Coordinates of C-alpha atoms and ligand atoms in Angstrom, one line a residue:
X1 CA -16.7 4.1 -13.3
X2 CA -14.5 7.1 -12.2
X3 CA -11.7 8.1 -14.9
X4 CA -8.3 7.6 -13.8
X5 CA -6.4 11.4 -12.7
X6 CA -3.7 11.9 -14.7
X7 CA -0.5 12.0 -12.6
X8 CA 0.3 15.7 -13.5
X9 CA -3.2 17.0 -12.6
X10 CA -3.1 15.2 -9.2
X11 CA -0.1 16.4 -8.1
X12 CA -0.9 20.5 -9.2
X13 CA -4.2 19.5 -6.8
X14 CA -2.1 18.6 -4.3
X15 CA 0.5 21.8 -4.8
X16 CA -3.0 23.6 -4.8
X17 CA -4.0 22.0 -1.8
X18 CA -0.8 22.9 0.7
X19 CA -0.1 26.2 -1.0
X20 CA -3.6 27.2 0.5
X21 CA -3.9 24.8 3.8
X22 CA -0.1 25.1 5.1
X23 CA 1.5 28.0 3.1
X24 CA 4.6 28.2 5.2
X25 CA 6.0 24.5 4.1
X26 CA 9.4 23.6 5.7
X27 CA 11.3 21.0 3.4
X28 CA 13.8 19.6 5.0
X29 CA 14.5 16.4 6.7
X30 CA 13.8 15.8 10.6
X31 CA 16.7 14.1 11.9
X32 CA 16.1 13.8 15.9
X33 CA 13.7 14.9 18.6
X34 CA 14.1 14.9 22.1
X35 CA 12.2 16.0 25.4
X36 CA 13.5 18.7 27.3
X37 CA 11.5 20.7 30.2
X38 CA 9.9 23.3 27.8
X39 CA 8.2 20.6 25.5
X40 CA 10.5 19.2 22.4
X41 CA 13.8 19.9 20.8
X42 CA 13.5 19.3 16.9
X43 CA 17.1 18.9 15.4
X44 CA 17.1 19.2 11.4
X45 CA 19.1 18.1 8.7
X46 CA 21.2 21.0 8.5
X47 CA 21.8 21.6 11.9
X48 CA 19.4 23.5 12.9
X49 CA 17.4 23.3 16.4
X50 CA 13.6 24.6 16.6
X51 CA 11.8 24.0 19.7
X52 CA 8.1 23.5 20.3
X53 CA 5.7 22.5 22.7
X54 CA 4.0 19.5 20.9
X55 CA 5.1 17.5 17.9
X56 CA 3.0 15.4 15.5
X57 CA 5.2 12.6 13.6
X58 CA 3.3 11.6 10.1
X59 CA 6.7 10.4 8.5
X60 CA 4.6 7.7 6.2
X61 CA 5.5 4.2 4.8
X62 CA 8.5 5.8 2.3
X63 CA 11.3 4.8 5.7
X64 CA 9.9 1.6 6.1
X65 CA 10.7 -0.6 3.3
X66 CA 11.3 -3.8 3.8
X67 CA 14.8 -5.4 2.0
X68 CA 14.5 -9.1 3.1
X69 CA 18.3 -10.3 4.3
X70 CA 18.2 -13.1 0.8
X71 CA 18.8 -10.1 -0.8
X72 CA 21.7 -8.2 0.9
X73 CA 24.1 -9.5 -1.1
X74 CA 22.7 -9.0 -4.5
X75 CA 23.4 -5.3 -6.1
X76 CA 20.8 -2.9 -5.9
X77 CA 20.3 -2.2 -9.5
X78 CA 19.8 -5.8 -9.7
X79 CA 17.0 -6.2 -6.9
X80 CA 15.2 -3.0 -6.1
X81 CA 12.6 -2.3 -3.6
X82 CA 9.1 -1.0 -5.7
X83 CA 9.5 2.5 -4.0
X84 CA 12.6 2.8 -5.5
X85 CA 11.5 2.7 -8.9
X86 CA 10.2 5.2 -11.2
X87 CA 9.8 4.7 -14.4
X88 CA 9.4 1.0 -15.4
X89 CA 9.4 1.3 -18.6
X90 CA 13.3 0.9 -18.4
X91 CA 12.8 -2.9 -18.1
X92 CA 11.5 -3.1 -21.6
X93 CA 12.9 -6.4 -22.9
X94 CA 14.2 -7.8 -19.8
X95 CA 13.7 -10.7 -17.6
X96 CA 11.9 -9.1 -13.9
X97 CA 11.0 -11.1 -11.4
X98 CA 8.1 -9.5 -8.5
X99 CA 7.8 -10.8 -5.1
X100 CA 5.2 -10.3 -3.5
X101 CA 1.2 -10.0 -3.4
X102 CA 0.4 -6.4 -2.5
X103 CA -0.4 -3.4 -4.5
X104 CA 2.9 -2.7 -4.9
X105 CA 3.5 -5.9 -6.3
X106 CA 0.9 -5.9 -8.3
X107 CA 0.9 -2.8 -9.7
X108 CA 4.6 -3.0 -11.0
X109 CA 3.7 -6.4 -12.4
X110 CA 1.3 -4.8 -14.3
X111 CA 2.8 -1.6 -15.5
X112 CA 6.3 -3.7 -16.3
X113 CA 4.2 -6.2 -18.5
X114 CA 2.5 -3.5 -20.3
X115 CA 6.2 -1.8 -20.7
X116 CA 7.0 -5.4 -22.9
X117 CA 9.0 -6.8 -19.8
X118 CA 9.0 -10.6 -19.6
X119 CA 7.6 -10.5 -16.1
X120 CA 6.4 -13.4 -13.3
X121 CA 5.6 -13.2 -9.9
X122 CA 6.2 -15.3 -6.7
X123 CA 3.8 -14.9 -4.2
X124 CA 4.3 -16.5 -0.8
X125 CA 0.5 -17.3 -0.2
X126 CA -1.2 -19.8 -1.8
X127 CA -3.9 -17.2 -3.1
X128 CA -3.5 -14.3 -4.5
X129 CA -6.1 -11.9 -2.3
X130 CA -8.6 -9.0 -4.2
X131 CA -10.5 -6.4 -3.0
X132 CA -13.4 -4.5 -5.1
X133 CA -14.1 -7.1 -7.6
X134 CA -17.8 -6.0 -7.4
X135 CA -17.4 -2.3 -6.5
X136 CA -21.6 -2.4 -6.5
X137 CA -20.8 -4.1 -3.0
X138 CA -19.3 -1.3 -1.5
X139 CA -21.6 1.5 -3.4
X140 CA -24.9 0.3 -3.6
X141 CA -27.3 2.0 -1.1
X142 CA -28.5 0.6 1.2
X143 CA -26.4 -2.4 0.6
X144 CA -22.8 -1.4 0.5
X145 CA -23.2 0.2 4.1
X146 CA -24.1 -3.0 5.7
X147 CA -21.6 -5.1 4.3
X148 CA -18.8 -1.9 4.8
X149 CA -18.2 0.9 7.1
X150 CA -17.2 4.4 5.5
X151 CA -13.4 4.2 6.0
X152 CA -14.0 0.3 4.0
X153 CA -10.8 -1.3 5.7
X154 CA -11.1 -5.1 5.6
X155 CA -13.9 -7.5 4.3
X156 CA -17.5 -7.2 4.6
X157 CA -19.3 -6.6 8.3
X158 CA -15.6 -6.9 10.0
X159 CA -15.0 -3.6 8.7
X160 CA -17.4 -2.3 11.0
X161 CA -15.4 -3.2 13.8
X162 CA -12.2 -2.3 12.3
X163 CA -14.0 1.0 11.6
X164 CA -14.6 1.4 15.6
X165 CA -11.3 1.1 17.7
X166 CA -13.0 2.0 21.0
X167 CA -15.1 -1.1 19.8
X168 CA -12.2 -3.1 18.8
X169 CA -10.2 -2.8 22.2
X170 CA -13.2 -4.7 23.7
X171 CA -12.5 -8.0 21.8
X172 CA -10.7 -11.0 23.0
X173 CA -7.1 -10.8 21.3
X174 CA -7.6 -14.2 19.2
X175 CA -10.6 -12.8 17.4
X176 CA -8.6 -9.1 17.3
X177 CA -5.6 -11.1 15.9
X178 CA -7.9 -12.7 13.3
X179 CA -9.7 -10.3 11.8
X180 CA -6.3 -7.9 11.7
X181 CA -4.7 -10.5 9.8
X182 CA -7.8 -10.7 7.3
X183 CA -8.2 -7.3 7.2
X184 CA -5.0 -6.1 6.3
X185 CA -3.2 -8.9 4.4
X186 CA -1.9 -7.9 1.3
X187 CA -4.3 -7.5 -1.2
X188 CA -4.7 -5.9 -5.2
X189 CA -7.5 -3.8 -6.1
X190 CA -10.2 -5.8 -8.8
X191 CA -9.0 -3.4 -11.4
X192 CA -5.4 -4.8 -11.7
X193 CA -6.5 -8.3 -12.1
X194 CA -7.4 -8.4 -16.0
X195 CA -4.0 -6.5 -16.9
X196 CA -2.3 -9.5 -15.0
X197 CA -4.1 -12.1 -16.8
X198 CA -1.3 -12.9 -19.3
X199 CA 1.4 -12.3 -16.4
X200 CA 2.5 -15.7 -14.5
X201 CA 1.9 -15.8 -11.0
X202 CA 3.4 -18.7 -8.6
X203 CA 1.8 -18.4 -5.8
X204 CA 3.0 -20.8 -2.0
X205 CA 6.4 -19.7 -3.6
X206 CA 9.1 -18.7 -0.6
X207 CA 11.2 -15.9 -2.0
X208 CA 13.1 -18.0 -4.4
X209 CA 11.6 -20.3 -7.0
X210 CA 10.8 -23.5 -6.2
X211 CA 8.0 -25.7 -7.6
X212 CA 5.0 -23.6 -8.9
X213 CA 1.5 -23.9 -7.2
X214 CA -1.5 -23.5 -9.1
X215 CA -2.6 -20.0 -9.3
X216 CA -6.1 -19.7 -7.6
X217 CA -7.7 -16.2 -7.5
X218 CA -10.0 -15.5 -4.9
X219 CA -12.3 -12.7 -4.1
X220 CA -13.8 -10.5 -1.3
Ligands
LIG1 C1 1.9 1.5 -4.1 C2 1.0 2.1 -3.1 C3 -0.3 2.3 -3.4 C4 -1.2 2.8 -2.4 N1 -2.5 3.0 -2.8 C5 -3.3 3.6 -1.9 C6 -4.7 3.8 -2.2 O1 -5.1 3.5 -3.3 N2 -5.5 4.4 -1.3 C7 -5.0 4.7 0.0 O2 -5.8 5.2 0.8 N3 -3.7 4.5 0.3 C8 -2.9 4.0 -0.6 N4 -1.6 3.8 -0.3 C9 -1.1 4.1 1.1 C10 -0.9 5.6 1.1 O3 0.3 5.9 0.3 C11 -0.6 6.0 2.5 O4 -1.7 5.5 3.3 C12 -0.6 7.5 2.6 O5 0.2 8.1 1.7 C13 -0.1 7.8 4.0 O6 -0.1 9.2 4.1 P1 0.8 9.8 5.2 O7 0.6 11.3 5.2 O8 0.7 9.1 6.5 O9 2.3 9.5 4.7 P2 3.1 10.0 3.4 O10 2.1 10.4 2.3 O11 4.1 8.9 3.1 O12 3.8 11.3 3.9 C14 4.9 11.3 4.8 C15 5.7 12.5 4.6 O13 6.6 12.6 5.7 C16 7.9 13.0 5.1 N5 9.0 12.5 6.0 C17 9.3 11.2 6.4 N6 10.3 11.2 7.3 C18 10.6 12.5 7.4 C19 11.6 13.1 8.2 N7 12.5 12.5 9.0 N8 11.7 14.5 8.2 C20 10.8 15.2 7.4 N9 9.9 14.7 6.7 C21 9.8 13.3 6.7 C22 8.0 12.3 3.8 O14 8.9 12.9 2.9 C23 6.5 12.5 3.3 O15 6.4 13.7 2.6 C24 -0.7 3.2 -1.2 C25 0.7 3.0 -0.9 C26 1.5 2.5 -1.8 C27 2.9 2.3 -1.5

């Protein structure tokens, strides 16, 4: 199995990376675009205008967290949204509560148990979902390349269709909707689950507790 990067050493890559692909960075923060005849007013943070003729938005995930409304009313260094956290090891000796059944999810509820937090999760579902349980699926040749296309987005043989949008299009919408929904459902990678084995996990829990259902893991 691959060695995990260390943190530092992936990000100098990546300061490698742009210093040599896009050397002439701009920092700061888009703030509006609009058409005009010539192609596209860019308006920045500060104030400033550029203009250009064609603009490609790759803003990410980071503006798109999701507070659900239980929570508006509840201070924020109380309940946090996982991208707003850093270092979790500032939860040593306290009581956390994770909800959720994604990565993110996952991941924290991992890192803040290993950090000595008293930690338990409430998962909506009634499973908790994994991916790459038996990485020899996905690697083995010939094997792994019948069961997954390259990009290996969503279980075995849909993700050949996932892997092929002119392909996808083609399909009626129920089986579209279908395999969407299985394909990108939240989901942990197999290497989290034995560093959640001591962590509690209620799973067909709304967002507040309510009576516990039995913890089932499942695999893909
Ligand atoms: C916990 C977690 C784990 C993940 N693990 C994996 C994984 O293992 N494998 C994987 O493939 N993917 C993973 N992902 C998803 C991965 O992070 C994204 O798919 C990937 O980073 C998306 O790249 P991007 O370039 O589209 O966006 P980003 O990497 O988010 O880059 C967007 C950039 O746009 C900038 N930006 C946003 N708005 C503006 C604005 N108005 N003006 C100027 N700049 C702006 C942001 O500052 C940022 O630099 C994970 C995500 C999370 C949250």
């Amino acid at each position: 199995m691959n060695r995990p990067i260390p943190i530092e050493r992936f990000v100098a890559y990546g300061r490698w990376f742009q210093a040599r692909a896009v050397p002439n960075l701009e920092q700061r923060k888009v703030i509006g675009i609009a058409k005009d005849t010539a192609g596209f007013r860019v308006v920045l943070a500060d104030g400033e205008l550029l203009r250009c003729g064609r603009v490609i938005i790759a803003g990410g995930i980071g503006p798109f967290a999701v507070r659900p409304p239980q929570f508006a009313g509840i201070p924020r260094d109380l309940a946090s949204h996982s991208s707003e956290q850093r270092d979790l090891t500032s939860f040593r000796g306290k009581r956390v509560m994770v909800i959720g059944a994604g990565q993110s999810a996952l991941e924290s509820a991992a890192l803040l148990h290993e950090s000595h937090a008293d930690v338990e999760m409430l998962v909506r579902e009634s499973t908790v979902q994994w991916t790459w349980q038996r990485p020899w699926l996905h690697t083995f040749r010939p094997l792994g390349a019948v069961l997954y296309a390259w990009p290996d987005v969503g279980p075995a043989f849909i993700s050949h269709a996932v892997a092929r949008p002119s392909l996808y299009r083609l399909l009626p919408r129920w089986l579209q909707d279908s395999w969407r929904a299985k394909s990108i459902r939240p989901n942990g990678v197999g290497w989290l689950k034995p560093r959640l084995q001591n962590v509690t996990i209620s799973t067909a829990s709304p967002y507040f507790p309510r009576a516990s259902g039995e913890t089932r893991w499942i695999s893909n």
